[in-house]
Amino acid sequence: MDLKNIFTKIVNNDALHARFLNTLSLMENTGARKISASEDPATVTYIILKHAAEEHRHAFYLKKQIEKLEGVSLPTYAPEYLLAATHSKRYLNQLDIDACRYLKEKLGFSGKELRFAAYLLVTYAIEVRADELYPVYQDVLTEAGSKVNVKSIILEEEGHLEEMINQLQQFSPDWQVHADKAVAIESRLFDTWVKELGEELGV
């Protein structure tokens, strides 16, 4: 499924575009909440706090962008205000569940150790995806002359990926093996999400 074709169809229809922005906002907000949930109250670091704050800001920023599209109001994240609602809502949760299962089986992790390791792997996989998805979306926005833009998110996500690699390098000498596994899990979930988007849009 060609991501650019899907984004082009979305951006050319304000009602669809608004729901897509709302969907991205939901996913950023889910990610921010997951980062916060993984925090240890005593040992949470500057980087984790910064990352959670920036993901929350992305969720707000994307929601705010909807105002640039006329005649659209999407007050909540209710299914009727989203695209591919079912999978969009479960995507990150399923990635977290699958990453935790891998860490338990492969490394025998549990408790705080498991939560922190899952945060590292899940967030790394999401940042790899964001570095692919947002530039394609921005290219489509630019070509369409849209008032909407995600350039500030692209810059911050690039920084997040570097930060995640630094944390993973400190976490394990075999970090790349574990990170690749997380990316493979995410890729399957992403492909399902894109398929669901395409079916909903008739692309």
Short mmCIF file of N, CA and C in Angstrom, two decimals, residues 101-110 113 117 121 171-172 174 178:
data_model
loop_
_atom_site.label_atom_id
_atom_site.label_comp_id
_atom_site.label_asym_id
_atom_site.label_seq_id
_atom_site.Cartn_x
_atom_site.Cartn_y
_atom_site.Cartn_z
N ARG A 101 6.02 -9.26 26.01
CA ARG A 101 6.07 -10.72 25.87
C ARG A 101 7.47 -11.15 25.41
N TYR A 102 8.02 -10.44 24.45
CA TYR A 102 9.37 -10.75 23.95
C TYR A 102 10.40 -10.60 25.06
N LEU A 103 10.32 -9.51 25.83
CA LEU A 103 11.30 -9.25 26.89
C LEU A 103 11.21 -10.28 28.02
N LYS A 104 10.00 -10.71 28.33
CA LYS A 104 9.81 -11.74 29.36
C LYS A 104 10.42 -13.07 28.90
N GLU A 105 10.12 -13.43 27.65
CA GLU A 105 10.57 -14.73 27.14
C GLU A 105 12.07 -14.74 26.85
N LYS A 106 12.57 -13.65 26.29
CA LYS A 106 13.98 -13.61 25.85
C LYS A 106 14.93 -13.27 26.98
N LEU A 107 14.54 -12.32 27.84
CA LEU A 107 15.45 -11.82 28.87
C LEU A 107 14.97 -12.08 30.30
N GLY A 108 13.78 -12.63 30.44
CA GLY A 108 13.28 -12.96 31.77
C GLY A 108 12.96 -11.75 32.63
N PHE A 109 12.66 -10.63 31.99
CA PHE A 109 12.39 -9.39 32.73
C PHE A 109 11.01 -9.42 33.38
N SER A 110 10.89 -8.66 34.48
CA SER A 110 9.59 -8.44 35.13
C SER A 110 9.64 -7.13 35.90
N GLU A 113 11.99 -3.41 35.77
CA GLU A 113 12.93 -3.70 34.70
C GLU A 113 12.21 -3.92 33.37
N ALA A 117 12.44 -1.46 30.06
CA ALA A 117 12.92 -2.05 28.81
C ALA A 117 11.86 -1.94 27.71
N LEU A 121 12.19 -0.11 23.97
CA LEU A 121 11.97 -0.79 22.68
C LEU A 121 10.77 -0.23 21.93
N PHE A 171 21.61 0.47 27.83
CA PHE A 171 20.75 -0.60 28.34
C PHE A 171 21.36 -1.98 28.08
N SER A 172 21.92 -2.21 26.88
CA SER A 172 22.40 -3.55 26.53
C SER A 172 23.41 -3.50 25.38
N ASP A 174 23.66 -5.79 23.36
CA ASP A 174 22.89 -6.40 22.26
C ASP A 174 21.67 -5.58 21.89
N HIS A 178 17.60 -6.46 19.98
CA HIS A 178 16.29 -6.26 20.62
C HIS A 178 15.49 -5.15 19.90
#
